[in-house]
Amino acid sequence: MMEWTDRHCRFFHRLLTRRALIYTEMVTTGAVLHGDRARLIGFHPAEHPVALQLGGSEPKALAACARIGADFGYDEINLNVGCPSDRVQEGRFGACLMAEPALVADCVAAMKAAVAIPVTVKCRIGIDEQDPALALEAFARAVEAAGVDALIVHARKAWLKGLSPRQNRDVPPLDYDVVFRLKAAHPRLPIVLNGGIATVEAARAQLARLDGVMMGRAAYQEPWRLLAVDPLLFDEAAPCASPKAAVRALMPYIERELARGVRLHSITRHLHGLFHAVPGARAFRRHLATQAVQPGACAAVLAEALALVVDRPAEMAQTAAA
Ligand SMILES: Cc1cc2nc3c(=O)[nH]c(=O)nc-3n(C[C@H](O)[C@H](O)[C@H](O)COP(=O)(O)O)c2cc1C
């Protein structure tokens, strides 16, 4: 998620679930081809399985970037067909590509020809005046024929004219039924549902009808929920017994990153929602927000914040998810 997630966030989330597939934020083909590649798409081996999300609409450039991503060691390449921002529209990619299924199919085919890892697409159910039932079906048919390995559907329209990117995440209503109907019409195409899934239990409920569920804001804003992913969805123990145990497991990473010149806040900002609604959660957040931003702040600041909050055992994370 652009502006929110980064490699520190992904490393931390991996301490909460081994099994969830983690996605990078969108990185444009221009940035991958001409930018500081190590900084933009570098990642820690512990993040696996991790997918690189690309933004673009030029088949050759996307193929080249997919190859670069595969060489970096990513497990999947995903194409963004959901972002509604003006900047992205000007570049003729993101959600506006819902109107150009044939071009997206060419992009998918080019990426598939370039790499051996899965190539997936994340889309909306339609844009502007499109009828979702028709637009999503035409889009899915085109990318399926091009060999896409899975389609992740953010189950709401994007209004490119008139709504801001933020409004486009909440204002157009969710329509899961159109995604269920898509799955019924494309039984062999793996389809993943996204949008408004607030708990791991709600994710599990959708797995009866669909192949996967993607959580965005809930995973970022309340990362403690991820402790329920492995037990509830994969029948495996969570990697850490509780949120506090996960923070302790993060400490060696923090020490290493601080030694490389990373600021403490760059990492701890991803922890603000970890103790959401437990006693001391506000004090934990406040301590990090005020102290971790100080120049030279060290890992002790996080240890101090941790002492201010009550832990939430992993079993509670599961109960709360249910
Ligand atoms: C701050 C922010 C940044 C986002 N950036 C991306 C992005 O880079 N790529 C993407 O596919 N979706 C992005 N999204 C959309 C989410 O991935 C997701 O589709 C949307 O929030 C709906 O799912 P949710 O209700 O589980 O959050 C972003 C959302 C937010 C809130």
PDB file of C-alpha atoms in Angstrom, residues 107-299:
ATOM      1  CA  CYS A 107       0.796  -6.961 -20.792  1.00  0.00           C
ATOM      2  CA  VAL A 108       0.048 -10.252 -19.043  1.00  0.00           C
ATOM      3  CA  ALA A 109       1.184 -12.298 -22.051  1.00  0.00           C
ATOM      4  CA  ALA A 110       4.439 -10.332 -22.248  1.00  0.00           C
ATOM      5  CA  MET A 111       5.155 -10.779 -18.534  1.00  0.00           C
ATOM      6  CA  LYS A 112       4.254 -14.477 -18.673  1.00  0.00           C
ATOM      7  CA  ALA A 113       6.671 -14.957 -21.549  1.00  0.00           C
ATOM      8  CA  ALA A 114       9.409 -13.204 -19.555  1.00  0.00           C
ATOM      9  CA  VAL A 115       9.250 -15.074 -16.228  1.00  0.00           C
ATOM     10  CA  ALA A 116       8.595 -18.516 -14.800  1.00  0.00           C
ATOM     11  CA  ILE A 117       6.956 -17.249 -11.581  1.00  0.00           C
ATOM     12  CA  PRO A 118       3.181 -16.564 -11.366  1.00  0.00           C
ATOM     13  CA  VAL A 119       1.874 -13.378 -12.974  1.00  0.00           C
ATOM     14  CA  THR A 120      -1.298 -12.010 -11.407  1.00  0.00           C
ATOM     15  CA  VAL A 121      -3.514  -8.954 -11.815  1.00  0.00           C
ATOM     16  CA  LYS A 122      -5.319  -6.851  -9.203  1.00  0.00           C
ATOM     17  CA  CYS A 123      -8.354  -5.061 -10.588  1.00  0.00           C
ATOM     18  CA  ARG A 124     -11.607  -3.300  -9.690  1.00  0.00           C
ATOM     19  CA  ILE A 125     -15.082  -4.500 -10.683  1.00  0.00           C
ATOM     20  CA  GLY A 126     -15.322  -1.606 -13.123  1.00  0.00           C
ATOM     21  CA  ILE A 127     -14.812   2.112 -13.551  1.00  0.00           C
ATOM     22  CA  ASP A 128     -17.119   5.087 -14.014  1.00  0.00           C
ATOM     23  CA  GLU A 129     -20.191   4.195 -16.068  1.00  0.00           C
ATOM     24  CA  GLN A 130     -19.168   0.598 -16.762  1.00  0.00           C
ATOM     25  CA  ASP A 131     -21.619  -2.145 -15.826  1.00  0.00           C
ATOM     26  CA  PRO A 132     -19.520  -4.318 -13.462  1.00  0.00           C
ATOM     27  CA  ALA A 133     -21.158  -7.569 -14.559  1.00  0.00           C
ATOM     28  CA  LEU A 134     -20.090  -6.942 -18.165  1.00  0.00           C
ATOM     29  CA  ALA A 135     -16.824  -5.095 -17.574  1.00  0.00           C
ATOM     30  CA  LEU A 136     -15.417  -7.550 -15.035  1.00  0.00           C
ATOM     31  CA  GLU A 137     -16.402 -10.541 -17.171  1.00  0.00           C
ATOM     32  CA  ALA A 138     -14.763  -9.090 -20.307  1.00  0.00           C
ATOM     33  CA  PHE A 139     -11.667  -8.181 -18.313  1.00  0.00           C
ATOM     34  CA  ALA A 140     -11.371 -11.622 -16.682  1.00  0.00           C
ATOM     35  CA  ARG A 141     -11.934 -13.426 -19.997  1.00  0.00           C
ATOM     36  CA  ALA A 142      -9.126 -11.435 -21.636  1.00  0.00           C
ATOM     37  CA  VAL A 143      -6.551 -11.914 -18.879  1.00  0.00           C
ATOM     38  CA  GLU A 144      -7.460 -15.580 -18.408  1.00  0.00           C
ATOM     39  CA  ALA A 145      -6.883 -16.195 -22.133  1.00  0.00           C
ATOM     40  CA  ALA A 146      -3.513 -14.438 -21.779  1.00  0.00           C
ATOM     41  CA  GLY A 147      -2.523 -16.933 -19.084  1.00  0.00           C
ATOM     42  CA  VAL A 148      -2.898 -14.923 -15.879  1.00  0.00           C
ATOM     43  CA  ASP A 149      -2.291 -17.093 -12.819  1.00  0.00           C
ATOM     44  CA  ALA A 150      -4.829 -15.375 -10.553  1.00  0.00           C
ATOM     45  CA  LEU A 151      -7.101 -12.349 -10.456  1.00  0.00           C
ATOM     46  CA  ILE A 152      -7.414 -10.310  -7.264  1.00  0.00           C
ATOM     47  CA  VAL A 153     -10.610  -8.273  -7.341  1.00  0.00           C
ATOM     48  CA  HIS A 154     -11.111  -5.177  -5.200  1.00  0.00           C
ATOM     49  CA  ALA A 155     -14.870  -5.559  -5.174  1.00  0.00           C
ATOM     50  CA  ARG A 156     -15.863  -1.956  -5.757  1.00  0.00           C
ATOM     51  CA  LYS A 157     -15.832   0.374  -8.740  1.00  0.00           C
ATOM     52  CA  ALA A 158     -13.340   3.193  -9.093  1.00  0.00           C
ATOM     53  CA  TRP A 159     -14.833   6.550 -10.050  1.00  0.00           C
ATOM     54  CA  LEU A 160     -12.040   8.194 -11.968  1.00  0.00           C
ATOM     55  CA  LYS A 161     -13.942  11.402 -12.461  1.00  0.00           C
ATOM     56  CA  GLY A 162     -15.066  13.099  -9.309  1.00  0.00           C
ATOM     57  CA  LEU A 163     -13.716  10.972  -6.450  1.00  0.00           C
ATOM     58  CA  SER A 164     -10.318  11.224  -4.779  1.00  0.00           C
ATOM     59  CA  PRO A 165      -8.169   8.084  -4.351  1.00  0.00           C
ATOM     60  CA  ARG A 166      -9.173   8.030  -0.676  1.00  0.00           C
ATOM     61  CA  GLN A 167     -12.901   8.275  -1.474  1.00  0.00           C
ATOM     62  CA  ASN A 168     -12.420   5.542  -4.072  1.00  0.00           C
ATOM     63  CA  ARG A 169     -11.529   3.155  -1.235  1.00  0.00           C
ATOM     64  CA  ASP A 170     -14.805   3.674   0.606  1.00  0.00           C
ATOM     65  CA  VAL A 171     -17.490   5.490  -1.349  1.00  0.00           C
ATOM     66  CA  PRO A 172     -18.308   3.126  -4.233  1.00  0.00           C
ATOM     67  CA  PRO A 173     -20.232   0.257  -2.606  1.00  0.00           C
ATOM     68  CA  LEU A 174     -18.713  -3.189  -2.243  1.00  0.00           C
ATOM     69  CA  ASP A 175     -20.306  -5.830  -4.465  1.00  0.00           C
ATOM     70  CA  TYR A 176     -19.074  -9.313  -3.533  1.00  0.00           C
ATOM     71  CA  ASP A 177     -21.853 -10.987  -5.526  1.00  0.00           C
ATOM     72  CA  VAL A 178     -20.383  -9.884  -8.837  1.00  0.00           C
ATOM     73  CA  VAL A 179     -17.122 -11.563  -7.767  1.00  0.00           C
ATOM     74  CA  PHE A 180     -18.949 -14.758  -6.771  1.00  0.00           C
ATOM     75  CA  ARG A 181     -20.642 -14.833 -10.180  1.00  0.00           C
ATOM     76  CA  LEU A 182     -17.280 -14.297 -11.863  1.00  0.00           C
ATOM     77  CA  LYS A 183     -15.884 -17.303 -10.004  1.00  0.00           C
ATOM     78  CA  ALA A 184     -18.850 -19.444 -11.056  1.00  0.00           C
ATOM     79  CA  ALA A 185     -18.226 -18.478 -14.696  1.00  0.00           C
ATOM     80  CA  HIS A 186     -14.454 -19.068 -14.458  1.00  0.00           C
ATOM     81  CA  PRO A 187     -14.020 -22.127 -12.249  1.00  0.00           C
ATOM     82  CA  ARG A 188     -10.391 -22.702 -13.323  1.00  0.00           C
ATOM     83  CA  LEU A 189      -9.239 -19.101 -12.774  1.00  0.00           C
ATOM     84  CA  PRO A 190      -8.044 -18.533  -9.189  1.00  0.00           C
ATOM     85  CA  ILE A 191      -9.971 -15.531  -7.882  1.00  0.00           C
ATOM     86  CA  VAL A 192      -9.041 -13.613  -4.741  1.00  0.00           C
ATOM     87  CA  LEU A 193     -11.466 -11.245  -3.029  1.00  0.00           C
ATOM     88  CA  ASN A 194     -10.361  -7.858  -1.682  1.00  0.00           C
ATOM     89  CA  GLY A 195     -12.181  -4.978  -0.038  1.00  0.00           C
ATOM     90  CA  GLY A 196     -13.697  -4.511   3.402  1.00  0.00           C
ATOM     91  CA  ILE A 197     -12.444  -7.750   4.951  1.00  0.00           C
ATOM     92  CA  ALA A 198     -11.897  -6.662   8.552  1.00  0.00           C
ATOM     93  CA  THR A 199     -11.061  -9.907  10.348  1.00  0.00           C
ATOM     94  CA  VAL A 200      -9.321 -13.192   9.616  1.00  0.00           C
ATOM     95  CA  GLU A 201     -12.570 -14.998  10.427  1.00  0.00           C
ATOM     96  CA  ALA A 202     -14.367 -12.935   7.769  1.00  0.00           C
ATOM     97  CA  ALA A 203     -11.598 -13.909   5.348  1.00  0.00           C
ATOM     98  CA  ARG A 204     -12.076 -17.584   6.209  1.00  0.00           C
ATOM     99  CA  ALA A 205     -15.807 -17.356   5.543  1.00  0.00           C
ATOM    100  CA  GLN A 206     -15.119 -16.243   1.962  1.00  0.00           C
ATOM    101  CA  LEU A 207     -12.812 -19.173   1.263  1.00  0.00           C
ATOM    102  CA  ALA A 208     -15.791 -21.467   0.827  1.00  0.00           C
ATOM    103  CA  ARG A 209     -16.580 -19.694  -2.443  1.00  0.00           C
ATOM    104  CA  LEU A 210     -13.322 -18.132  -3.574  1.00  0.00           C
ATOM    105  CA  ASP A 211      -9.681 -19.102  -3.840  1.00  0.00           C
ATOM    106  CA  GLY A 212      -8.216 -16.451  -1.589  1.00  0.00           C
ATOM    107  CA  VAL A 213      -8.761 -13.244   0.295  1.00  0.00           C
ATOM    108  CA  MET A 214      -6.558 -10.153   0.402  1.00  0.00           C
ATOM    109  CA  MET A 215      -6.622  -7.878   3.446  1.00  0.00           C
ATOM    110  CA  GLY A 216      -5.377  -4.308   3.093  1.00  0.00           C
ATOM    111  CA  ARG A 217      -6.222  -1.715   5.718  1.00  0.00           C
ATOM    112  CA  ALA A 218      -7.157  -4.161   8.481  1.00  0.00           C
ATOM    113  CA  ALA A 219      -3.796  -5.914   8.153  1.00  0.00           C
ATOM    114  CA  TYR A 220      -1.915  -2.628   8.330  1.00  0.00           C
ATOM    115  CA  GLN A 221      -3.955  -0.781  10.931  1.00  0.00           C
ATOM    116  CA  GLU A 222      -4.384  -3.746  13.280  1.00  0.00           C
ATOM    117  CA  PRO A 223      -1.475  -6.053  12.498  1.00  0.00           C
ATOM    118  CA  TRP A 224      -2.166  -8.167  15.605  1.00  0.00           C
ATOM    119  CA  ARG A 225      -4.961  -9.744  13.575  1.00  0.00           C
ATOM    120  CA  LEU A 226      -2.345 -11.436  11.415  1.00  0.00           C
ATOM    121  CA  LEU A 227      -1.442 -13.692  14.357  1.00  0.00           C
ATOM    122  CA  ALA A 228      -4.686 -15.541  13.588  1.00  0.00           C
ATOM    123  CA  VAL A 229      -3.851 -16.243   9.926  1.00  0.00           C
ATOM    124  CA  ASP A 230      -1.695 -19.339  10.337  1.00  0.00           C
ATOM    125  CA  PRO A 231      -3.842 -21.011  13.074  1.00  0.00           C
ATOM    126  CA  LEU A 232      -7.230 -20.241  11.474  1.00  0.00           C
ATOM    127  CA  LEU A 233      -6.463 -20.614   7.777  1.00  0.00           C
ATOM    128  CA  PHE A 234      -3.569 -23.075   7.705  1.00  0.00           C
ATOM    129  CA  ASP A 235      -3.998 -25.020  10.930  1.00  0.00           C
ATOM    130  CA  GLU A 236      -0.463 -24.103  11.992  1.00  0.00           C
ATOM    131  CA  ALA A 237       0.920 -22.271  14.997  1.00  0.00           C
ATOM    132  CA  ALA A 238       1.608 -18.555  14.581  1.00  0.00           C
ATOM    133  CA  PRO A 239       5.328 -17.714  14.363  1.00  0.00           C
ATOM    134  CA  CYS A 240       5.134 -15.704  17.611  1.00  0.00           C
ATOM    135  CA  ALA A 241       2.985 -16.347  20.656  1.00  0.00           C
ATOM    136  CA  SER A 242       1.727 -12.774  21.047  1.00  0.00           C
ATOM    137  CA  PRO A 243       2.202  -9.214  19.796  1.00  0.00           C
ATOM    138  CA  LYS A 244       4.850  -8.578  22.460  1.00  0.00           C
ATOM    139  CA  ALA A 245       6.728 -11.717  21.418  1.00  0.00           C
ATOM    140  CA  ALA A 246       6.660 -10.445  17.832  1.00  0.00           C
ATOM    141  CA  VAL A 247       8.126  -7.099  18.895  1.00  0.00           C
ATOM    142  CA  ARG A 248      10.883  -8.890  20.805  1.00  0.00           C
ATOM    143  CA  ALA A 249      11.587 -11.012  17.729  1.00  0.00           C
ATOM    144  CA  LEU A 250      11.857  -7.780  15.722  1.00  0.00           C
ATOM    145  CA  MET A 251      14.567  -6.304  17.980  1.00  0.00           C
ATOM    146  CA  PRO A 252      17.630  -7.868  16.265  1.00  0.00           C
ATOM    147  CA  TYR A 253      16.322  -6.595  12.911  1.00  0.00           C
ATOM    148  CA  ILE A 254      15.898  -3.124  14.378  1.00  0.00           C
ATOM    149  CA  GLU A 255      19.453  -3.145  15.762  1.00  0.00           C
ATOM    150  CA  ARG A 256      20.815  -4.153  12.350  1.00  0.00           C
ATOM    151  CA  GLU A 257      18.806  -1.535  10.490  1.00  0.00           C
ATOM    152  CA  LEU A 258      19.727   1.243  12.955  1.00  0.00           C
ATOM    153  CA  ALA A 259      23.379   0.321  12.473  1.00  0.00           C
ATOM    154  CA  ARG A 260      22.835   0.820   8.727  1.00  0.00           C
ATOM    155  CA  GLY A 261      21.509   4.326   9.347  1.00  0.00           C
ATOM    156  CA  VAL A 262      17.753   3.635   9.243  1.00  0.00           C
ATOM    157  CA  ARG A 263      15.755   5.789  11.679  1.00  0.00           C
ATOM    158  CA  LEU A 264      13.836   3.984  14.407  1.00  0.00           C
ATOM    159  CA  HIS A 265      10.552   5.639  13.450  1.00  0.00           C
ATOM    160  CA  SER A 266      10.783   4.228   9.901  1.00  0.00           C
ATOM    161  CA  ILE A 267      10.299   0.798  11.462  1.00  0.00           C
ATOM    162  CA  THR A 268       8.185   1.490  14.557  1.00  0.00           C
ATOM    163  CA  ARG A 269       5.569   3.500  12.629  1.00  0.00           C
ATOM    164  CA  HIS A 270       4.283   0.130  11.400  1.00  0.00           C
ATOM    165  CA  LEU A 271       3.684  -1.009  14.984  1.00  0.00           C
ATOM    166  CA  HIS A 272       1.271   1.725  16.071  1.00  0.00           C
ATOM    167  CA  GLY A 273      -1.859  -0.447  15.759  1.00  0.00           C
ATOM    168  CA  LEU A 274      -0.317  -3.590  17.211  1.00  0.00           C
ATOM    169  CA  PHE A 275      -2.039  -3.296  20.579  1.00  0.00           C
ATOM    170  CA  HIS A 276      -5.246  -1.757  19.330  1.00  0.00           C
ATOM    171  CA  ALA A 277      -7.845  -1.576  22.125  1.00  0.00           C
ATOM    172  CA  VAL A 278      -5.830  -3.249  24.890  1.00  0.00           C
ATOM    173  CA  PRO A 279      -4.911  -1.410  28.122  1.00  0.00           C
ATOM    174  CA  GLY A 280      -1.917   0.850  27.519  1.00  0.00           C
ATOM    175  CA  ALA A 281      -2.288   0.871  23.723  1.00  0.00           C
ATOM    176  CA  ARG A 282      -2.506   4.655  23.632  1.00  0.00           C
ATOM    177  CA  ALA A 283       0.548   5.115  25.848  1.00  0.00           C
ATOM    178  CA  PHE A 284       2.455   2.664  23.623  1.00  0.00           C
ATOM    179  CA  ARG A 285       1.492   4.610  20.508  1.00  0.00           C
ATOM    180  CA  ARG A 286       2.181   7.977  22.055  1.00  0.00           C
ATOM    181  CA  HIS A 287       5.604   6.944  23.312  1.00  0.00           C
ATOM    182  CA  LEU A 288       6.583   5.733  19.852  1.00  0.00           C
ATOM    183  CA  ALA A 289       5.087   8.743  18.089  1.00  0.00           C
ATOM    184  CA  THR A 290       6.977  11.205  20.270  1.00  0.00           C
ATOM    185  CA  GLN A 291      10.222   9.374  21.080  1.00  0.00           C
ATOM    186  CA  ALA A 292      11.013   7.184  18.062  1.00  0.00           C
ATOM    187  CA  VAL A 293      11.149  10.269  15.841  1.00  0.00           C
ATOM    188  CA  GLN A 294      13.937  11.876  17.931  1.00  0.00           C
ATOM    189  CA  PRO A 295      17.321  11.982  16.221  1.00  0.00           C
ATOM    190  CA  GLY A 296      19.422   9.030  17.347  1.00  0.00           C
ATOM    191  CA  ALA A 297      16.444   7.185  18.903  1.00  0.00           C
ATOM    192  CA  CYS A 298      17.545   3.628  19.687  1.00  0.00           C
ATOM    193  CA  ALA A 299      15.799   0.298  20.232  1.00  0.00           C
TER     194      ALA A 299
END
